[in-house]
Amino acid sequence: MPLLDRIRSPHDLRRLPRDELPRLAEEVRERLIDVVSAVGGHFAPGLGVVELTIALHYVFDTPRDRIVWDVGHQGYPHKILTGRNDALPTLRQKGGLSGFLRREESEYDVFGAGHAATSISAALGIATARDLKGEDYQVVAVIGDGALTCGLAYEGLNNAGHTERDLIVVLNDNKMSISPNVGAIHRYLTRVRTNPLYNRIREEIKQLLHRAPAFGSLGELVETLAVRLDESLLNIFVPGMLFEELGFRYVGPVDGHDLGALLDTLASVRDLRGPRLVHVLTRKGKGYPLAEENPVLWHGANPFDKRSGQMERKKDGLPAYTSVFGKGLVELGAARPDLVVITAAMPGGTGTGAFGEAFPDRYFDVGIAEAHAVTFAAGLAAEGLRPVAAIYSTFLQRAYDSIVHDVAIQNLPVIFALDRAGLVGNDGPTHMGLYDIAYLLAVPNMTVAAPKDGAELLALLRLAVERAPGPFAIRYPRDNVPAPVPPLAEIPEVEYGTWEVLREGTDLAILAVGTMVLPALAAARSLEAAGVRATVVNCRFLKPFDEATLARILERHAALLTVEEGTIVNGFGAALAGRLAAERDRHPDLRLDLLGVPDRIIEHASRAEQLAEVGLTPDGIAARALALLGITAGRIRETA
Ligand SMILES: Cc1ncc(C[n+]2csc(CCOP(=O)(O)OP(=O)(O)O)c2C)c(N)n1
């Protein structure tokens, strides 16, 4: 790659003549396709912003000028141009480059992200700090039209427009979220996009007005009239009137694949003052025809064959929890006309798209708006419907006040389906589903459940739909189910609030949650070989506790080990510890240990690597059990 090979940083990029930039764009695209086809990762979003990324680094003096990318999933071209091209094949792997932007990874990564719509607020914060410190540089937030479905984006726009601070927002409008974008703003942008006439007329009128004589009293009158006229004409003709009303100077729309137009537009916007918004039209997947045709499928890709576009599939043939959930939902929906399903812009990711196809009237994609999704679900529940809000554990963090204020206080039976609960693998820290146990256990009225396998997921879901006494959360991992799932009608009922004793021992009881139940059983088997007999309990309800089973366990065991795939802080184990502390007199000799994810950031790696790293494996559980019993590994070998 003759041009790209010469670019070690944007300083090299800025030394290229303008007319070489289209060729550079081709090389960046080719590199992106080569690497993602080999190692997988976000694909269509990056392809769509190749020209925009080049233009931004060409026009702005990075890293002195700050570019804040929203989400960061479109950041691969940015990585390629900011000194990380050689390392690109390590993307998303243990010890390699992050799939998103990270401050610690590069001085060009001004603000880390992974969740949508933080860029405007962060950029405004940076611009404010700049002004307070008396410094001088540009701040640019790059945000997608999908992220404009988030309330947070408007909080940022509202605040920024009011302050009149120097700030540039680049709206990367490709008409897509992960799925086709939704909502009124989307419709508005479509109108703007399809009416280039607006822009032409507006420019012509402005030129006409500015030709008016600008001297003497008559000149002033004309000038005043011109300003008035300009404003009222703006109201009629400006495509981005919404943004102008919010205090932004709107510029666009501009073709985001025309480097010449982009460079000219960005350069003139750079030289304006105050809050400015540049509306850039791009095509997601640009340059890889399959991704252009199906940007939903190609938003993120497994490794694939470049020529045929054939993506690698997982090998073991068992379905993901996501698809088991999606199918179960359709089956339950057929029997229950009151069942309604809500997604926050993740129909594919949550597996709920199938429900939408089967029951379009009862399916709602509300956009990237998790808090709204939950309060909307509360409204549906208040009128007697059975809403299922299917939201990833990590994204439900956005909706905590809605969970407490709108759902729990009114004890409304909203069902929360938390996909990607636990360690999520290659997406890394921003997407970890490690906090839901802690944040949900703290909510009064909330039932918190976690299945040990796919069949139990469906049993819990059916129970929730049929009999949830109030809010009911079910968490399950980003993984395949461990065993084939029988048809719903053949899956036995789960009684509300009950645990399941899977194995009886005497030396200690392992109280395992969700994904940790089968590894705990495996640990118990290896402990048995070492002469230790462990009870294993499937604590499928984290809240409420199964009091009868807990009492029996406490009668028979002097040592308990809890195991959960979630932060150790305020998790299931901590809740049990708190409870037992209150009953200390009754179990003076009880030994208790808690195993979970330690209180630190877990970096990107495969899920299996992450589980091993934190000891959430059969071996890790067995080792903790032995330590709890005061048995050293050496003594085991003697016993065995
Ligand atoms: C709070 C939150 N919810 C959901 C997501 C999942 N997500 C990642 S990218 C994306 C679509 C973003 O669309 P847009 O901003 O237009 O960027 P594009 O992918 O089109 O470039 C979504 C929904 C997220 N990152 N953050």
XYZ file of C-alpha atoms and ligand atoms in Angstrom:
666
model
C 0.000 0.000 0.000
C 2.207 2.792 -1.302
C 0.473 5.708 0.428
C -0.673 4.076 3.625
C 2.740 2.584 4.265
C 4.098 6.113 4.498
C 1.574 7.258 7.062
C 2.664 6.783 10.650
C 0.492 9.587 11.994
C -1.888 12.309 10.814
C 1.153 14.595 10.437
C 2.211 12.415 7.486
C -1.346 12.465 6.179
C -1.399 16.258 6.185
C 1.734 16.316 4.050
C -0.020 14.495 1.194
C -1.421 16.639 -1.620
C -5.200 16.748 -1.728
C -5.421 14.883 -4.974
C -3.751 11.819 -3.445
C -6.379 11.485 -0.739
C -8.908 9.487 -2.799
C -6.203 6.897 -3.418
C -5.387 6.837 0.259
C -9.074 6.240 0.956
C -8.962 3.189 -1.288
C -5.967 1.832 0.571
C -7.528 2.409 3.998
C -10.648 0.586 2.852
C -8.659 -2.300 1.508
C -6.734 -2.582 4.746
C -9.948 -2.529 6.762
C -11.437 -5.285 4.638
C -8.241 -7.370 4.846
C -8.002 -7.157 8.611
C -11.669 -7.547 9.550
C -12.081 -10.457 7.156
C -9.213 -12.148 8.995
C -10.015 -11.353 12.625
C -13.637 -10.128 12.685
C -14.966 -6.947 14.279
C -17.078 -3.923 13.454
C -17.133 -3.600 9.698
C -19.820 -1.575 7.921
C -19.590 1.441 10.290
C -15.851 1.938 9.628
C -16.185 1.459 5.868
C -18.726 4.284 5.815
C -16.422 6.856 7.426
C -13.144 6.313 5.566
C -13.331 9.639 3.704
C -14.727 11.459 6.728
C -11.877 10.187 8.912
C -9.246 11.243 6.380
C -10.866 14.643 5.950
C -11.090 15.271 9.697
C -7.437 14.456 10.300
C -6.461 16.467 7.203
C -8.409 19.596 8.080
C -7.960 19.555 11.840
C -4.654 19.664 13.637
C -4.950 16.419 15.560
C -4.086 15.561 18.281
C -4.036 19.251 19.279
C -7.572 19.558 17.924
C -9.782 16.992 19.643
C -11.981 14.553 17.719
C -14.482 12.740 19.916
C -15.973 9.718 18.168
C -19.366 8.542 19.362
C -19.545 4.833 20.333
C -16.108 4.279 18.725
C -17.198 1.254 16.728
C -16.475 3.192 13.522
C -12.952 3.991 14.708
C -10.889 1.476 12.736
C -9.928 3.937 9.934
C -8.992 6.377 12.692
C -6.757 3.697 14.224
C -5.205 2.972 10.836
C -4.272 6.640 10.399
C -3.106 7.285 13.952
C -0.159 4.950 14.243
C -1.955 1.674 14.876
C -2.071 0.208 11.401
C 0.527 -2.460 12.097
C -1.242 -3.563 15.257
C -4.675 -3.652 13.607
C -4.737 -7.468 13.250
C -4.672 -7.731 17.067
C -8.058 -5.987 17.305
C -10.332 -7.177 20.094
C -7.966 -9.971 21.124
C -6.354 -10.424 24.527
C -3.513 -7.942 24.816
C -4.328 -6.398 21.413
C -6.012 -3.212 20.254
C -9.445 -2.435 21.648
C -12.436 -2.639 19.317
C -13.402 0.827 20.541
C -11.375 3.941 21.320
C -9.401 4.115 24.542
C -7.548 7.054 26.031
C -4.772 4.771 27.215
C -4.340 3.349 23.716
C -3.526 6.564 21.852
C -3.276 10.317 22.353
C -5.632 10.546 19.351
C -8.353 8.738 21.316
C -9.618 11.774 23.115
C -12.534 10.160 24.910
C -13.320 6.462 25.270
C -16.761 5.082 24.549
C -18.771 2.021 23.596
C -22.244 3.182 24.579
C -23.994 5.590 22.245
C -24.455 9.361 22.376
C -21.809 10.429 24.857
C -19.793 12.412 22.307
C -21.592 15.765 22.404
C -21.578 15.988 26.196
C -17.943 14.908 26.392
C -16.917 17.322 23.634
C -18.725 20.178 25.378
C -16.896 19.308 28.594
C -13.596 19.369 26.746
C -14.433 22.666 25.040
C -15.411 24.164 28.387
C -12.149 23.013 29.973
C -10.284 24.535 27.032
C -11.947 27.876 27.579
C -11.475 27.865 31.335
C -7.804 27.102 30.845
C -7.481 29.812 28.196
C -6.369 27.355 25.551
C -7.059 27.380 21.854
C -7.981 24.353 19.822
C -10.987 22.894 18.038
C -13.282 20.235 19.500
C -15.240 18.005 17.131
C -17.842 15.414 18.131
C -18.694 12.833 15.454
C -22.081 11.257 16.110
C -24.244 8.893 14.041
C -27.903 9.383 13.196
C -28.595 6.223 15.213
C -27.133 7.819 18.307
C -29.439 10.786 17.724
C -32.256 8.576 18.994
C -30.710 8.870 22.477
C -31.983 11.459 24.904
C -28.413 12.087 26.008
C -27.567 13.542 22.593
C -30.266 16.198 23.058
C -29.134 17.011 26.559
C -25.736 17.726 25.044
C -27.126 19.726 22.110
C -29.395 21.717 24.391
C -26.567 22.629 26.716
C -24.070 23.348 23.934
C -26.450 25.535 21.911
C -27.179 27.577 25.006
C -23.531 28.201 25.893
C -22.515 29.354 22.401
C -19.146 27.754 22.935
C -16.867 26.864 20.018
C -17.800 23.297 19.236
C -18.347 21.301 16.073
C -20.750 18.382 15.815
C -20.381 16.203 12.747
C -23.564 14.233 12.149
C -22.640 11.050 10.302
C -25.986 10.229 8.729
C -26.131 6.818 7.055
C -29.840 6.245 7.737
C -28.933 3.257 9.863
C -28.621 2.426 13.507
C -27.492 -1.220 13.700
C -30.908 -1.877 12.206
C -32.711 0.670 10.051
C -33.027 3.781 12.163
C -36.391 4.671 13.686
C -38.357 7.636 14.931
C -39.346 11.177 14.144
C -35.821 12.623 14.009
C -34.965 9.933 11.507
C -37.936 11.026 9.398
C -36.837 14.626 9.721
C -33.294 13.820 8.568
C -34.712 11.898 5.629
C -36.644 14.988 4.585
C -33.525 17.117 4.891
C -31.466 14.606 2.967
C -33.873 14.300 0.109
C -34.291 18.053 -0.372
C -31.013 19.446 -1.681
C -33.102 22.178 -3.267
C -33.423 23.780 0.155
C -29.747 24.366 0.284
C -29.396 25.774 -3.194
C -32.234 28.218 -2.773
C -30.865 29.318 0.554
C -27.416 30.004 -0.847
C -28.816 31.948 -3.770
C -30.976 34.121 -1.530
C -28.053 34.859 0.743
C -25.887 35.908 -2.137
C -28.638 38.117 -3.460
C -29.068 39.802 -0.090
C -25.389 40.414 0.344
C -25.187 42.234 -2.952
C -27.415 44.965 -1.471
C -25.573 48.293 -0.823
C -24.125 48.350 2.684
C -23.586 52.065 3.224
C -25.651 55.045 4.358
C -29.037 54.920 6.089
C -30.687 53.265 3.147
C -27.918 50.682 3.173
C -28.472 50.035 6.889
C -32.186 49.643 6.380
C -31.567 47.193 3.597
C -29.086 45.372 5.792
C -31.586 45.129 8.659
C -34.298 43.991 6.318
C -31.875 41.563 4.827
C -31.109 40.054 8.219
C -34.818 39.813 9.041
C -35.569 38.374 5.659
C -32.657 36.029 5.954
C -33.961 34.728 9.264
C -37.493 34.226 8.029
C -36.257 32.660 4.835
C -34.034 30.458 6.905
C -37.165 29.234 8.614
C -38.555 28.175 5.307
C -35.512 26.942 3.538
C -32.838 25.775 5.965
C -32.727 22.024 5.972
C -31.321 21.757 9.472
C -33.734 24.217 11.066
C -34.089 21.968 14.092
C -30.396 22.357 14.832
C -30.425 26.074 14.073
C -33.211 26.501 16.594
C -31.075 24.682 19.153
C -28.349 27.265 18.665
C -26.180 25.487 16.102
C -25.113 26.833 12.756
C -26.226 24.050 10.420
C -24.065 23.212 7.390
C -24.959 20.532 4.899
C -25.948 18.068 3.843
C -22.599 17.162 2.306
C -21.679 13.968 0.477
C -19.467 12.059 2.911
C -17.729 10.122 0.168
C -16.733 13.191 -1.856
C -13.376 14.101 -0.347
C -13.217 17.461 -2.098
C -16.599 18.539 -0.752
C -15.778 17.226 2.707
C -12.442 19.032 2.900
C -13.931 22.330 1.723
C -16.894 22.096 4.054
C -14.879 21.100 7.103
C -12.307 23.812 6.419
C -14.948 26.522 6.218
C -16.745 25.200 9.294
C -13.450 25.111 11.168
C -13.107 28.839 10.604
C -16.575 29.715 11.938
C -17.258 30.291 15.615
C -19.843 29.045 18.117
C -21.673 25.731 18.008
C -21.743 24.322 14.475
C -23.268 21.141 13.083
C -22.129 19.574 9.831
C -24.532 17.086 8.330
C -22.561 14.442 6.426
C -24.277 11.782 4.338
C -22.498 8.460 4.210
C -23.250 4.940 3.159
C -22.717 2.233 5.738
C -20.510 -0.546 4.339
C -19.250 1.707 1.519
C -16.837 -0.095 -0.778
C -17.785 -3.664 0.099
C -20.919 -4.340 -1.945
C -22.318 -7.066 0.324
C -22.063 -4.743 3.313
C -23.652 -1.884 1.377
C -26.565 -4.139 0.486
C -26.977 -5.602 3.964
C -25.435 -3.248 6.522
C -27.391 -4.905 9.332
C -25.661 -8.246 8.804
C -22.302 -6.547 8.263
C -22.470 -4.105 11.168
C -20.122 -6.485 12.952
C -18.614 -9.489 11.220
C -17.082 -12.795 12.175
C -13.987 -13.556 10.119
C -15.084 -14.075 6.516
C -13.872 -14.970 3.082
C -13.208 -11.683 1.311
C -14.254 -12.896 -2.109
C -17.424 -14.824 -1.315
C -18.417 -12.960 1.828
C -18.938 -16.278 3.571
C -18.719 -15.661 7.342
C -17.316 -18.212 9.773
C -19.932 -19.810 12.014
C -19.573 -21.236 15.473
C -18.871 -24.920 15.340
C -20.652 -26.751 18.148
C -24.110 -26.413 16.645
C -25.858 -25.354 19.845
C -27.920 -22.179 19.596
C -27.101 -18.952 21.403
C -29.156 -18.023 24.465
C -30.285 -15.036 22.392
C -31.987 -17.159 19.768
C -33.479 -19.573 22.308
C -34.987 -16.547 24.024
C -36.216 -15.079 20.720
C -37.962 -18.267 19.690
C -39.487 -18.784 23.134
C -40.857 -15.276 23.040
C -42.661 -15.957 19.758
C -44.187 -19.120 21.184
C -45.352 -17.339 24.321
C -46.631 -14.437 22.239
C -48.875 -16.746 20.246
C -50.603 -17.862 23.444
C -50.705 -14.452 25.121
C -52.174 -11.565 23.144
C -51.244 -9.247 26.021
C -47.522 -9.945 25.594
C -45.667 -6.944 24.143
C -41.957 -6.680 23.457
C -39.674 -3.669 23.510
C -36.169 -3.312 22.136
C -33.873 -0.307 22.325
C -32.453 -0.470 18.780
C -31.313 -4.071 19.138
C -33.824 -6.311 17.336
C -31.077 -8.607 16.070
C -28.833 -8.488 19.114
C -31.636 -9.356 21.516
C -33.205 -11.976 19.234
C -36.546 -10.181 19.414
C -36.766 -9.435 15.694
C -38.602 -12.722 15.161
C -41.309 -11.579 17.584
C -41.585 -8.360 15.594
C -42.121 -10.268 12.388
C -44.755 -12.505 13.963
C -46.570 -9.748 15.892
C -45.657 -6.365 14.409
C -48.364 -4.558 16.387
C -46.967 -5.779 19.665
C -43.317 -5.040 18.968
C -41.619 -1.705 19.594
C -38.162 -0.597 18.554
C -37.848 2.678 20.433
C -34.327 3.549 19.273
C -31.209 3.738 21.428
C -33.317 4.923 24.324
C -33.059 2.484 27.190
C -34.531 4.721 29.867
C -37.467 5.578 27.647
C -37.864 1.872 26.801
C -38.276 1.020 30.479
C -40.670 3.852 31.315
C -42.625 3.072 28.146
C -42.820 -0.557 29.311
C -44.050 0.672 32.688
C -46.847 2.539 30.923
C -47.811 -0.586 29.023
C -47.801 -2.605 32.256
C -49.855 0.030 34.042
C -52.651 -0.695 31.571
C -52.486 -4.444 32.130
C -50.227 -5.582 29.296
C -47.245 -7.876 29.837
C -44.195 -6.023 28.528
C -40.851 -7.699 28.022
C -38.055 -5.144 27.829
C -35.187 -6.970 26.158
C -32.073 -4.925 26.864
C -28.437 -5.962 27.295
C -27.217 -5.901 30.870
C -24.697 -3.153 30.045
C -27.226 -0.897 28.289
C -29.839 -1.296 31.015
C -27.427 0.672 33.200
C -28.749 3.686 31.315
C -32.243 3.054 32.653
C -31.664 2.679 36.363
C -33.866 5.522 37.483
C -36.684 4.294 35.263
C -36.375 0.849 36.843
C -36.629 2.260 40.345
C -38.925 5.223 39.836
C -41.330 4.016 37.172
C -41.376 0.258 37.577
C -40.369 -0.837 41.071
C -42.063 1.804 43.190
C -45.335 1.067 41.408
C -44.584 -2.680 41.492
C -45.425 -3.045 37.810
C -44.873 -6.444 36.220
C -42.310 -5.439 33.609
C -40.126 -8.342 32.527
C -36.485 -7.453 31.966
C -34.614 -9.803 29.647
C -30.923 -9.067 30.178
C -28.863 -10.565 27.401
C -25.031 -10.359 27.545
C -25.074 -10.600 31.344
C -21.627 -11.478 32.652
C -18.314 -11.390 30.826
C -18.902 -10.408 27.215
C -15.594 -11.198 25.574
C -14.064 -9.147 22.805
C -16.149 -5.988 23.150
C -14.362 -5.397 26.433
C -14.969 -3.124 29.434
C -17.657 -0.835 28.023
C -19.954 -3.747 27.244
C -19.454 -5.889 30.342
C -22.652 -7.204 31.899
C -21.103 -7.377 35.341
C -23.166 -4.918 37.326
C -26.788 -5.973 36.861
C -26.882 -8.334 39.834
C -25.614 -5.569 42.087
C -27.919 -2.897 40.725
C -31.023 -5.083 40.508
C -30.724 -6.753 43.920
C -30.878 -3.283 45.426
C -34.308 -2.616 43.913
C -37.312 -3.393 46.137
C -40.009 -5.597 44.556
C -37.592 -6.860 41.906
C -37.312 -10.590 41.215
C -33.870 -11.461 39.872
C -33.404 -14.801 38.143
C -30.683 -16.525 36.127
C -31.073 -19.829 34.300
C -28.434 -22.550 34.263
C -29.255 -23.492 30.647
C -31.567 -22.768 27.702
C -34.474 -24.866 28.943
C -34.463 -23.087 32.280
C -34.327 -19.722 30.502
C -37.606 -20.577 28.784
C -39.136 -21.935 31.986
C -38.268 -18.709 33.820
C -39.528 -16.583 30.951
C -42.823 -18.474 30.858
C -43.152 -18.129 34.625
C -42.493 -14.409 34.397
C -45.010 -13.913 31.591
C -47.693 -15.943 33.349
C -47.178 -15.079 36.977
C -44.683 -12.264 37.613
C -45.848 -10.634 40.857
C -44.002 -7.433 39.952
C -40.833 -6.516 38.071
C -38.974 -9.646 37.059
C -35.446 -9.713 35.603
C -33.850 -12.686 33.893
C -30.124 -12.532 33.097
C -28.332 -14.779 30.633
C -24.945 -14.724 28.967
C -23.411 -13.956 25.608
C -22.905 -17.611 24.873
C -24.396 -20.720 23.391
C -26.681 -22.807 25.577
C -24.848 -25.766 27.108
C -27.368 -28.378 25.944
C -30.118 -28.723 23.332
C -33.399 -27.076 24.316
C -36.620 -29.130 24.148
C -39.881 -27.561 22.922
C -41.434 -25.228 25.482
C -44.366 -27.585 26.160
C -41.950 -30.281 27.313
C -40.015 -28.061 29.693
C -41.086 -28.566 33.322
C -42.449 -25.642 35.291
C -40.169 -23.774 37.662
C -41.817 -22.875 40.927
C -41.410 -19.204 41.792
C -38.576 -18.490 44.203
C -37.178 -22.016 44.353
C -33.618 -23.216 44.124
C -32.627 -26.626 42.851
C -30.287 -28.944 44.755
C -28.404 -30.778 42.026
C -26.000 -32.763 44.123
C -25.844 -33.626 47.827
C -22.602 -33.610 49.752
C -21.498 -32.919 53.307
C -18.232 -31.006 53.286
C -19.417 -27.789 51.701
C -22.259 -26.363 49.639
C -21.564 -24.485 46.431
C -24.358 -21.987 45.777
C -24.053 -21.258 42.072
C -25.845 -18.738 39.912
C -26.808 -19.067 36.234
C -23.798 -19.804 34.036
C -21.825 -20.976 37.050
C -24.083 -23.923 37.880
C -22.617 -26.389 35.393
C -18.998 -25.409 36.146
C -19.833 -25.832 39.860
C -21.084 -29.358 39.149
C -17.896 -30.114 37.257
C -15.891 -28.697 40.163
C -17.834 -30.932 42.572
C -16.960 -33.979 40.513
C -13.252 -33.188 40.617
C -13.492 -32.422 44.335
C -15.032 -35.827 44.882
C -12.008 -37.436 43.262
C -9.997 -35.606 45.917
C -12.206 -36.890 48.701
C -14.278 -33.761 49.199
C -18.049 -34.083 48.941
C -19.754 -30.931 47.760
C -23.410 -30.045 47.570
C -24.288 -27.989 44.487
C -27.303 -25.717 44.487
C -28.683 -23.970 41.414
C -29.684 -20.592 42.879
C -31.838 -19.653 39.928
C -33.562 -16.976 41.983
C -31.026 -14.497 43.282
C -33.901 -12.593 44.797
C -35.919 -13.673 46.649
C -33.840 -16.373 48.324
C -35.359 -19.834 48.592
C -35.656 -19.718 52.381
C -36.594 -23.370 52.905
C -33.684 -24.670 50.844
C -31.282 -22.182 52.397
C -32.303 -23.303 55.893
C -31.687 -26.943 54.964
C -28.292 -26.131 53.483
C -27.295 -24.232 56.599
C -28.312 -27.130 58.822
C -26.104 -29.566 56.984
C -23.017 -27.601 55.992
C -20.336 -25.703 57.818
C -18.938 -24.134 54.660
C -20.650 -22.275 51.823
C -19.143 -20.993 48.593
C -21.163 -18.705 46.327
C -20.248 -18.461 42.650
C -21.603 -15.855 40.233
C -20.634 -14.299 36.937
C -20.934 -10.720 38.025
C -19.044 -8.203 40.105
C -18.211 -9.507 43.541
C -19.245 -6.123 44.950
C -22.826 -6.232 46.231
C -23.599 -9.375 44.290
C -25.495 -12.514 45.205
C -22.729 -13.693 47.528
C -22.626 -10.334 49.243
C -26.402 -10.413 49.725
C -26.123 -13.858 51.292
C -23.217 -12.727 53.467
C -25.236 -9.776 54.693
C -28.098 -12.035 55.489
C -25.937 -14.559 57.355
C -24.195 -11.828 59.315
C -27.584 -10.933 60.720
C -28.014 -14.557 61.864
C -24.459 -15.027 63.090
C -25.587 -16.452 66.439
C -27.341 -19.322 64.760
C -24.330 -20.383 62.658
C -21.286 -19.452 64.700
C -18.935 -21.858 62.907
C -20.087 -21.230 59.366
C -17.360 -20.475 56.863
C -18.360 -18.509 53.816
C -16.460 -17.454 50.715
C -17.632 -15.559 47.652
C -16.401 -16.100 44.123
C -17.252 -13.602 41.409
C -15.599 -11.087 39.140
C -13.062 -8.974 41.022
C -13.615 -5.253 41.466
C -11.495 -4.069 38.560
C -11.827 -3.421 34.815
C -11.694 -6.641 32.809
C -10.055 -6.085 29.444
C -11.144 -7.454 26.077
C -10.311 -11.077 25.333
C -12.440 -14.068 24.465
C -15.117 -14.898 27.013
C -13.359 -18.178 27.830
C -10.103 -16.292 28.483
C -11.894 -13.824 30.715
C -13.637 -16.578 32.683
C -10.285 -18.310 33.193
C -8.598 -15.044 34.163
C -11.020 -14.478 37.044
C -11.208 -18.122 38.125
C -14.813 -18.744 37.072
C -14.011 -22.229 35.764
C -14.414 -25.703 37.262
C -10.758 -25.613 38.347
C -11.066 -22.133 39.761
C -14.180 -23.069 41.720
C -12.605 -26.280 43.025
C -9.494 -24.394 44.132
C -11.600 -21.871 46.054
C -13.603 -24.656 47.650
C -10.424 -26.333 48.870
C -9.028 -23.082 50.174
C -12.277 -22.511 52.054
C -11.965 -25.914 53.672
C -8.350 -25.190 54.530
C -7.070 -27.957 52.323
C -3.893 -27.196 50.413
C -3.365 -28.588 46.938
C -0.466 -30.686 48.304
C -2.683 -32.441 50.825
C -5.181 -33.266 48.146
C -2.607 -35.052 46.139
C -1.797 -37.084 49.258
C -5.457 -37.889 49.829
C -6.001 -38.775 46.205
C -26.543 2.910 24.967
C -26.300 1.991 23.802
N -27.298 1.206 23.352
C -27.084 0.386 22.312
C -25.876 0.330 21.698
C -25.620 -0.656 20.574
N -25.215 0.024 19.356
C -23.936 0.095 18.962
S -23.737 0.941 17.551
C -25.393 1.195 17.423
C -25.944 1.933 16.251
C -25.409 3.293 16.207
O -25.884 3.903 15.051
P -25.163 5.197 14.546
O -24.872 6.079 15.690
O -25.967 5.758 13.454
O -23.782 4.659 13.994
P -23.550 3.745 12.700
O -23.397 2.331 13.215
O -24.708 3.892 11.788
O -22.278 4.245 12.127
C -26.082 0.619 18.480
C -27.528 0.605 18.647
C -24.860 1.167 22.202
N -23.623 1.165 21.690
N -25.105 1.977 23.234
